[in-house]
PDB file of C-alpha atoms in Angstrom:
ATOM      1  CA  ASP A   1      82.301  64.431  78.185  1.00  0.00           C
ATOM      2  CA  ILE A   2      83.654  67.007  75.541  1.00  0.00           C
ATOM      3  CA  VAL A   3      86.959  65.222  74.189  1.00  0.00           C
ATOM      4  CA  MET A   4      89.672  68.042  73.845  1.00  0.00           C
ATOM      5  CA  THR A   5      92.417  66.641  71.537  1.00  0.00           C
ATOM      6  CA  GLN A   6      95.928  68.771  70.813  1.00  0.00           C
ATOM      7  CA  SER A   7      98.438  68.516  68.833  1.00  0.00           C
ATOM      8  CA  PRO A   8     101.047  67.809  68.452  1.00  0.00           C
ATOM      9  CA  ASP A   9     102.597  66.381  71.712  1.00  0.00           C
ATOM     10  CA  SER A  10     105.753  68.302  71.029  1.00  0.00           C
ATOM     11  CA  LEU A  11     107.645  70.924  69.361  1.00  0.00           C
ATOM     12  CA  ALA A  12     110.854  72.686  69.250  1.00  0.00           C
ATOM     13  CA  VAL A  13     110.931  76.158  67.676  1.00  0.00           C
ATOM     14  CA  SER A  14     114.175  78.232  67.217  1.00  0.00           C
ATOM     15  CA  LEU A  15     114.339  81.564  69.309  1.00  0.00           C
ATOM     16  CA  GLY A  16     112.311  84.779  67.565  1.00  0.00           C
ATOM     17  CA  GLU A  17     110.244  81.779  65.467  1.00  0.00           C
ATOM     18  CA  ARG A  18     106.714  80.850  65.711  1.00  0.00           C
ATOM     19  CA  ALA A  19     104.577  77.927  67.656  1.00  0.00           C
ATOM     20  CA  THR A  20     101.844  76.620  66.867  1.00  0.00           C
ATOM     21  CA  ILE A  21      99.567  74.357  68.547  1.00  0.00           C
ATOM     22  CA  ASN A  22      96.171  73.121  68.132  1.00  0.00           C
ATOM     23  CA  CYS A  23      93.204  72.079  70.269  1.00  0.00           C
ATOM     24  CA  LYS A  24      90.373  70.464  68.736  1.00  0.00           C
ATOM     25  CA  SER A  25      87.107  69.672  70.518  1.00  0.00           C
ATOM     26  CA  SER A  26      84.757  66.274  70.256  1.00  0.00           C
ATOM     27  CA  GLN A  27      82.047  68.650  70.086  1.00  0.00           C
ATOM     28  CA  SER A  28      81.115  72.482  69.330  1.00  0.00           C
ATOM     29  CA  VAL A  29      82.209  75.034  72.445  1.00  0.00           C
ATOM     30  CA  LEU A  30      80.617  77.532  70.833  1.00  0.00           C
ATOM     31  CA  TYR A  31      77.232  78.553  72.724  1.00  0.00           C
ATOM     32  CA  SER A  32      75.102  80.344  69.496  1.00  0.00           C
ATOM     33  CA  SER A  33      73.294  82.434  72.053  1.00  0.00           C
ATOM     34  CA  ASN A  34      76.033  84.931  73.107  1.00  0.00           C
ATOM     35  CA  ASN A  35      78.512  83.641  69.561  1.00  0.00           C
ATOM     36  CA  LYS A  36      81.292  83.143  72.099  1.00  0.00           C
ATOM     37  CA  ASN A  37      83.835  79.769  71.967  1.00  0.00           C
ATOM     38  CA  TYR A  38      84.019  78.415  75.317  1.00  0.00           C
ATOM     39  CA  LEU A  39      87.704  78.004  75.167  1.00  0.00           C
ATOM     40  CA  ALA A  40      90.883  78.368  77.521  1.00  0.00           C
ATOM     41  CA  TRP A  41      94.798  77.989  77.124  1.00  0.00           C
ATOM     42  CA  TYR A  42      97.020  77.542  80.131  1.00  0.00           C
ATOM     43  CA  GLN A  43     100.577  78.098  80.120  1.00  0.00           C
ATOM     44  CA  GLN A  44     102.583  75.506  82.601  1.00  0.00           C
ATOM     45  CA  LYS A  45     105.981  75.728  83.762  1.00  0.00           C
ATOM     46  CA  PRO A  46     108.092  73.164  85.423  1.00  0.00           C
ATOM     47  CA  GLY A  47     107.110  73.228  89.081  1.00  0.00           C
ATOM     48  CA  GLN A  48     104.605  75.577  88.428  1.00  0.00           C
ATOM     49  CA  PRO A  49     100.887  75.581  88.911  1.00  0.00           C
ATOM     50  CA  PRO A  50      99.140  76.589  85.261  1.00  0.00           C
ATOM     51  CA  LYS A  51      98.386  80.081  84.139  1.00  0.00           C
ATOM     52  CA  LEU A  52      95.776  81.417  82.333  1.00  0.00           C
ATOM     53  CA  LEU A  53      96.684  83.279  79.246  1.00  0.00           C
ATOM     54  CA  ILE A  54      93.758  83.228  76.752  1.00  0.00           C
ATOM     55  CA  TYR A  55      89.810  83.050  77.530  1.00  0.00           C
ATOM     56  CA  TRP A  56      86.613  83.002  75.221  1.00  0.00           C
ATOM     57  CA  ALA A  57      88.959  81.676  72.507  1.00  0.00           C
ATOM     58  CA  SER A  58      90.895  84.816  72.058  1.00  0.00           C
ATOM     59  CA  THR A  59      90.792  86.955  74.657  1.00  0.00           C
ATOM     60  CA  ARG A  60      94.374  87.675  76.279  1.00  0.00           C
ATOM     61  CA  GLU A  61      94.496  87.809  80.027  1.00  0.00           C
ATOM     62  CA  SER A  62      95.850  90.704  81.345  1.00  0.00           C
ATOM     63  CA  GLY A  63      99.651  91.196  81.891  1.00  0.00           C
ATOM     64  CA  VAL A  64      99.954  88.120  79.394  1.00  0.00           C
ATOM     65  CA  PRO A  65     102.736  89.204  76.210  1.00  0.00           C
ATOM     66  CA  ASP A  66     101.127  90.231  73.130  1.00  0.00           C
ATOM     67  CA  ARG A  67     103.066  87.466  71.141  1.00  0.00           C
ATOM     68  CA  PHE A  68     100.457  84.991  72.443  1.00  0.00           C
ATOM     69  CA  SER A  69      97.308  85.022  70.585  1.00  0.00           C
ATOM     70  CA  GLY A  70      94.304  82.839  70.927  1.00  0.00           C
ATOM     71  CA  SER A  71      91.951  82.142  67.456  1.00  0.00           C
ATOM     72  CA  GLY A  72      89.349  79.635  65.811  1.00  0.00           C
ATOM     73  CA  SER A  73      85.899  78.678  66.365  1.00  0.00           C
ATOM     74  CA  GLY A  74      83.872  75.469  66.808  1.00  0.00           C
ATOM     75  CA  THR A  75      85.676  72.968  67.171  1.00  0.00           C
ATOM     76  CA  ASP A  76      88.865  73.724  65.925  1.00  0.00           C
ATOM     77  CA  PHE A  77      91.364  76.310  68.000  1.00  0.00           C
ATOM     78  CA  THR A  78      94.869  77.526  67.388  1.00  0.00           C
ATOM     79  CA  LEU A  79      97.086  78.820  70.199  1.00  0.00           C
ATOM     80  CA  THR A  80     100.252  80.897  68.488  1.00  0.00           C
ATOM     81  CA  ILE A  81     103.043  82.159  70.177  1.00  0.00           C
ATOM     82  CA  SER A  82     104.770  84.757  67.670  1.00  0.00           C
ATOM     83  CA  ASN A  83     108.636  85.630  68.646  1.00  0.00           C
ATOM     84  CA  LEU A  84     108.658  82.476  70.587  1.00  0.00           C
ATOM     85  CA  GLN A  85     111.408  83.712  74.018  1.00  0.00           C
ATOM     86  CA  ALA A  86     112.941  81.446  75.820  1.00  0.00           C
ATOM     87  CA  GLU A  87     111.178  81.970  79.026  1.00  0.00           C
ATOM     88  CA  ASP A  88     107.993  80.554  77.111  1.00  0.00           C
ATOM     89  CA  VAL A  89     109.423  77.066  76.888  1.00  0.00           C
ATOM     90  CA  ALA A  90     106.621  75.387  78.967  1.00  0.00           C
ATOM     91  CA  LEU A  91     103.027  72.765  78.271  1.00  0.00           C
ATOM     92  CA  TYR A  92     100.449  74.343  77.194  1.00  0.00           C
ATOM     93  CA  TYR A  93      96.887  73.113  78.010  1.00  0.00           C
ATOM     94  CA  CYS A  94      93.752  73.959  75.827  1.00  0.00           C
ATOM     95  CA  GLN A  95      90.358  73.974  78.295  1.00  0.00           C
ATOM     96  CA  GLN A  96      86.439  73.894  77.532  1.00  0.00           C
ATOM     97  CA  TYR A  97      83.796  75.542  79.732  1.00  0.00           C
ATOM     98  CA  TYR A  98      81.055  75.251  77.444  1.00  0.00           C
ATOM     99  CA  SER A  99      80.013  71.952  79.986  1.00  0.00           C
ATOM    100  CA  THR A 100      80.715  70.164  83.164  1.00  0.00           C
ATOM    101  CA  PRO A 101      82.806  68.502  83.587  1.00  0.00           C
ATOM    102  CA  PRO A 102      85.510  71.090  82.451  1.00  0.00           C
ATOM    103  CA  THR A 103      87.903  69.031  80.248  1.00  0.00           C
ATOM    104  CA  PHE A 104      91.613  69.998  79.228  1.00  0.00           C
ATOM    105  CA  GLY A 105      93.717  68.897  76.435  1.00  0.00           C
ATOM    106  CA  HIS A 106      96.768  66.474  77.386  1.00  0.00           C
ATOM    107  CA  GLY A 107      98.705  69.210  76.480  1.00  0.00           C
ATOM    108  CA  THR A 108     101.470  70.471  74.532  1.00  0.00           C
ATOM    109  CA  LYS A 109     105.220  70.640  75.560  1.00  0.00           C
ATOM    110  CA  VAL A 110     107.438  73.771  73.626  1.00  0.00           C
ATOM    111  CA  GLU A 111     111.088  73.737  73.603  1.00  0.00           C
ATOM    112  CA  ILE A 112     113.359  75.753  72.224  1.00  0.00           C
ATOM    113  CA  LYS A 113     115.337  74.245  68.481  1.00  0.00           C
TER     114      LYS A 113
ATOM    115  CA  GLN B   1      97.401  90.053  94.660  1.00  0.00           C
ATOM    116  CA  VAL B   2      94.768  87.265  94.672  1.00  0.00           C
ATOM    117  CA  GLN B   3      95.839  84.478  96.696  1.00  0.00           C
ATOM    118  CA  LEU B   4      95.157  80.871  97.127  1.00  0.00           C
ATOM    119  CA  VAL B   5      97.132  78.012  99.409  1.00  0.00           C
ATOM    120  CA  GLU B   6      96.478  74.520 100.001  1.00  0.00           C
ATOM    121  CA  SER B   7      97.320  72.634 102.798  1.00  0.00           C
ATOM    122  CA  GLY B   8      96.645  68.853 104.102  1.00  0.00           C
ATOM    123  CA  GLY B   9      98.745  66.782 101.648  1.00  0.00           C
ATOM    124  CA  GLY B  10     100.549  63.701 102.302  1.00  0.00           C
ATOM    125  CA  VAL B  11     100.905  60.488 102.134  1.00  0.00           C
ATOM    126  CA  VAL B  12      98.339  57.642 103.100  1.00  0.00           C
ATOM    127  CA  GLN B  13      97.298  54.047 102.299  1.00  0.00           C
ATOM    128  CA  PRO B  14      94.906  53.167 100.134  1.00  0.00           C
ATOM    129  CA  GLY B  15      91.644  53.328 101.491  1.00  0.00           C
ATOM    130  CA  ARG B  16      92.292  56.169 104.406  1.00  0.00           C
ATOM    131  CA  SER B  17      90.820  59.321 104.041  1.00  0.00           C
ATOM    132  CA  LEU B  18      92.721  62.887 103.489  1.00  0.00           C
ATOM    133  CA  ARG B  19      91.008  66.254 103.957  1.00  0.00           C
ATOM    134  CA  LEU B  20      92.482  69.336 101.770  1.00  0.00           C
ATOM    135  CA  SER B  21      92.385  73.488 102.406  1.00  0.00           C
ATOM    136  CA  CYS B  22      92.716  75.485 100.098  1.00  0.00           C
ATOM    137  CA  ALA B  23      93.008  79.373 102.442  1.00  0.00           C
ATOM    138  CA  ALA B  24      91.854  82.482  99.739  1.00  0.00           C
ATOM    139  CA  SER B  25      93.013  85.783 100.170  1.00  0.00           C
ATOM    140  CA  ARG B  26      92.653  89.530  98.758  1.00  0.00           C
ATOM    141  CA  PHE B  27      89.413  88.818  97.050  1.00  0.00           C
ATOM    142  CA  THR B  28      85.963  89.073  97.595  1.00  0.00           C
ATOM    143  CA  PHE B  29      86.140  84.437  98.254  1.00  0.00           C
ATOM    144  CA  THR B  30      81.826  84.729  98.542  1.00  0.00           C
ATOM    145  CA  SER B  31      81.789  85.824  95.052  1.00  0.00           C
ATOM    146  CA  PHE B  32      83.359  83.140  93.459  1.00  0.00           C
ATOM    147  CA  ALA B  33      82.867  79.399  92.334  1.00  0.00           C
ATOM    148  CA  MET B  34      85.926  77.167  93.209  1.00  0.00           C
ATOM    149  CA  HIS B  35      87.468  74.377  91.579  1.00  0.00           C
ATOM    150  CA  TRP B  36      90.012  71.371  92.605  1.00  0.00           C
ATOM    151  CA  VAL B  37      91.957  69.973  89.891  1.00  0.00           C
ATOM    152  CA  ARG B  38      94.679  67.493  90.472  1.00  0.00           C
ATOM    153  CA  GLN B  39      97.612  66.448  88.107  1.00  0.00           C
ATOM    154  CA  ALA B  40      99.268  63.068  88.264  1.00  0.00           C
ATOM    155  CA  PRO B  41     102.828  62.885  88.390  1.00  0.00           C
ATOM    156  CA  GLY B  42     104.104  63.391  84.888  1.00  0.00           C
ATOM    157  CA  LYS B  43     100.652  63.687  83.250  1.00  0.00           C
ATOM    158  CA  GLY B  44      98.080  66.359  82.445  1.00  0.00           C
ATOM    159  CA  LEU B  45      95.601  68.175  84.330  1.00  0.00           C
ATOM    160  CA  GLU B  46      92.265  66.362  85.754  1.00  0.00           C
ATOM    161  CA  TRP B  47      89.467  68.450  86.915  1.00  0.00           C
ATOM    162  CA  VAL B  48      88.055  67.086  90.120  1.00  0.00           C
ATOM    163  CA  ALA B  49      85.023  69.299  91.689  1.00  0.00           C
ATOM    164  CA  VAL B  50      83.772  72.735  91.338  1.00  0.00           C
ATOM    165  CA  ILE B  51      81.361  74.402  94.234  1.00  0.00           C
ATOM    166  CA  SER B  52      79.298  77.844  93.511  1.00  0.00           C
ATOM    167  CA  TYR B  53      79.769  80.697  94.930  1.00  0.00           C
ATOM    168  CA  ASP B  54      77.328  80.069  98.059  1.00  0.00           C
ATOM    169  CA  GLY B  55      78.134  76.461  98.307  1.00  0.00           C
ATOM    170  CA  SER B  56      74.071  75.580  96.793  1.00  0.00           C
ATOM    171  CA  LYS B  57      75.882  73.503  93.784  1.00  0.00           C
ATOM    172  CA  LYS B  58      78.367  71.218  93.651  1.00  0.00           C
ATOM    173  CA  ASN B  59      79.916  68.759  90.846  1.00  0.00           C
ATOM    174  CA  TYR B  60      82.265  65.968  90.912  1.00  0.00           C
ATOM    175  CA  ALA B  61      84.237  63.889  88.082  1.00  0.00           C
ATOM    176  CA  ASP B  62      83.094  60.383  87.752  1.00  0.00           C
ATOM    177  CA  SER B  63      86.209  59.069  89.280  1.00  0.00           C
ATOM    178  CA  VAL B  64      86.013  60.945  92.767  1.00  0.00           C
ATOM    179  CA  LYS B  65      81.796  61.019  92.593  1.00  0.00           C
ATOM    180  CA  GLY B  66      80.584  59.273  95.845  1.00  0.00           C
ATOM    181  CA  ARG B  67      84.254  59.448  97.387  1.00  0.00           C
ATOM    182  CA  PHE B  68      85.520  63.156  97.386  1.00  0.00           C
ATOM    183  CA  THR B  69      83.140  65.963  98.937  1.00  0.00           C
ATOM    184  CA  ILE B  70      83.888  69.412  98.221  1.00  0.00           C
ATOM    185  CA  SER B  71      82.614  72.296 100.800  1.00  0.00           C
ATOM    186  CA  ARG B  72      83.401  75.798 101.777  1.00  0.00           C
ATOM    187  CA  ASP B  73      83.440  78.161 104.522  1.00  0.00           C
ATOM    188  CA  ASN B  74      82.686  81.627 103.317  1.00  0.00           C
ATOM    189  CA  SER B  75      83.297  82.889 106.903  1.00  0.00           C
ATOM    190  CA  LYS B  76      86.703  81.578 106.881  1.00  0.00           C
ATOM    191  CA  ASN B  77      87.957  82.044 103.242  1.00  0.00           C
ATOM    192  CA  THR B  78      88.391  78.677 102.855  1.00  0.00           C
ATOM    193  CA  LEU B  79      87.768  75.764 100.300  1.00  0.00           C
ATOM    194  CA  PHE B  80      87.869  71.853 101.784  1.00  0.00           C
ATOM    195  CA  LEU B  81      88.067  68.830  99.802  1.00  0.00           C
ATOM    196  CA  GLN B  82      87.653  65.196 101.748  1.00  0.00           C
ATOM    197  CA  MET B  83      88.673  62.694 100.183  1.00  0.00           C
ATOM    198  CA  ASN B  84      87.744  59.237 101.567  1.00  0.00           C
ATOM    199  CA  SER B  85      87.952  55.374 100.276  1.00  0.00           C
ATOM    200  CA  LEU B  86      91.589  56.858  98.430  1.00  0.00           C
ATOM    201  CA  ARG B  87      92.924  54.822  95.799  1.00  0.00           C
ATOM    202  CA  THR B  88      96.579  54.647  94.682  1.00  0.00           C
ATOM    203  CA  GLU B  89      95.233  56.426  90.946  1.00  0.00           C
ATOM    204  CA  ASP B  90      94.152  59.383  93.453  1.00  0.00           C
ATOM    205  CA  THR B  91      98.282  60.386  93.737  1.00  0.00           C
ATOM    206  CA  ALA B  92      98.619  63.687  92.766  1.00  0.00           C
ATOM    207  CA  ILE B  93      99.096  67.254  93.262  1.00  0.00           C
ATOM    208  CA  TYR B  94      95.924  68.782  93.963  1.00  0.00           C
ATOM    209  CA  TYR B  95      95.359  72.206  92.953  1.00  0.00           C
ATOM    210  CA  CYS B  96      92.772  74.656  94.427  1.00  0.00           C
ATOM    211  CA  ALA B  97      91.478  77.202  91.391  1.00  0.00           C
ATOM    212  CA  ARG B  98      89.273  79.996  91.413  1.00  0.00           C
ATOM    213  CA  ASP B  99      86.426  80.071  88.798  1.00  0.00           C
ATOM    214  CA  SER B 100      85.935  83.363  87.094  1.00  0.00           C
ATOM    215  CA  GLN B 101      82.611  83.967  87.840  1.00  0.00           C
ATOM    216  CA  GLY B 102      79.787  82.621  90.795  1.00  0.00           C
ATOM    217  CA  ILE B 103      78.337  79.639  88.431  1.00  0.00           C
ATOM    218  CA  PRO B 104      80.521  77.769  86.855  1.00  0.00           C
ATOM    219  CA  PRO B 105      81.977  76.326  84.649  1.00  0.00           C
ATOM    220  CA  ASN B 106      84.429  78.938  83.148  1.00  0.00           C
ATOM    221  CA  TRP B 107      87.933  79.198  83.367  1.00  0.00           C
ATOM    222  CA  PHE B 108      90.422  79.143  86.456  1.00  0.00           C
ATOM    223  CA  ASP B 109      92.246  81.930  87.174  1.00  0.00           C
ATOM    224  CA  PRO B 110      94.032  82.042  89.606  1.00  0.00           C
ATOM    225  CA  TRP B 111      95.569  78.578  90.535  1.00  0.00           C
ATOM    226  CA  GLY B 112      96.851  77.462  94.440  1.00  0.00           C
ATOM    227  CA  GLN B 113     100.728  76.337  94.429  1.00  0.00           C
ATOM    228  CA  GLY B 114      99.132  72.674  95.099  1.00  0.00           C
ATOM    229  CA  THR B 115      99.321  69.959  97.724  1.00  0.00           C
ATOM    230  CA  LEU B 116     100.960  66.748  96.673  1.00  0.00           C
ATOM    231  CA  VAL B 117      99.200  63.513  97.664  1.00  0.00           C
ATOM    232  CA  THR B 118     100.674  60.337  98.210  1.00  0.00           C
ATOM    233  CA  VAL B 119      98.378  56.957  98.314  1.00  0.00           C
ATOM    234  CA  SER B 120     100.895  54.376  98.870  1.00  0.00           C
ATOM    235  CA  SER B 121     100.732  51.377 101.165  1.00  0.00           C
TER     236      SER B 121
END
């Protein structure tokens, strides 16, 4: 199984500042035949199910604010929240779908400083 | 708007069985693979099982293999999870989630609200 490791476990960021979450996979999730990274990011607010933010490592889901961006390739990925808003307080998970079983990182909690 | 509504959760004793359902609406159910993902209280997300769009292919997490069975009724737009020989460590919120394609794995979107399963004596 591919192990997904997120860092940090939690971070506190001031309103309007940038939050950066890292995700590392135990093996590459870049499929060479189509040059796509099989990685998604989700946001989970308390008491709610996860919500898809980004897929293919950097493609923003429709309706997701453009302050959310994803980057990286191979084994190292980043979710960046620019201009942090109060409604962005949540847990964030990365997930690889390169192989079965699909696996998730353990989550990163984003709070307001 | 796509909708997934889980039901069937509850409190059950170790060793007993439970069947979860997920009613899908407002999309072409027969075009998408479907997953079950669970989240133990205060913990992260754990993928449980997947079934292809036509039910011909199924896969399970090692932690539930041989105990859980995923199935679907495409005539009723419903996904199921039969859980047998339940253990205390199966206690979690169980979410159904739509795969983005017919053949998994892919990203999950959307997710249902979840149904809580508590395994306790």
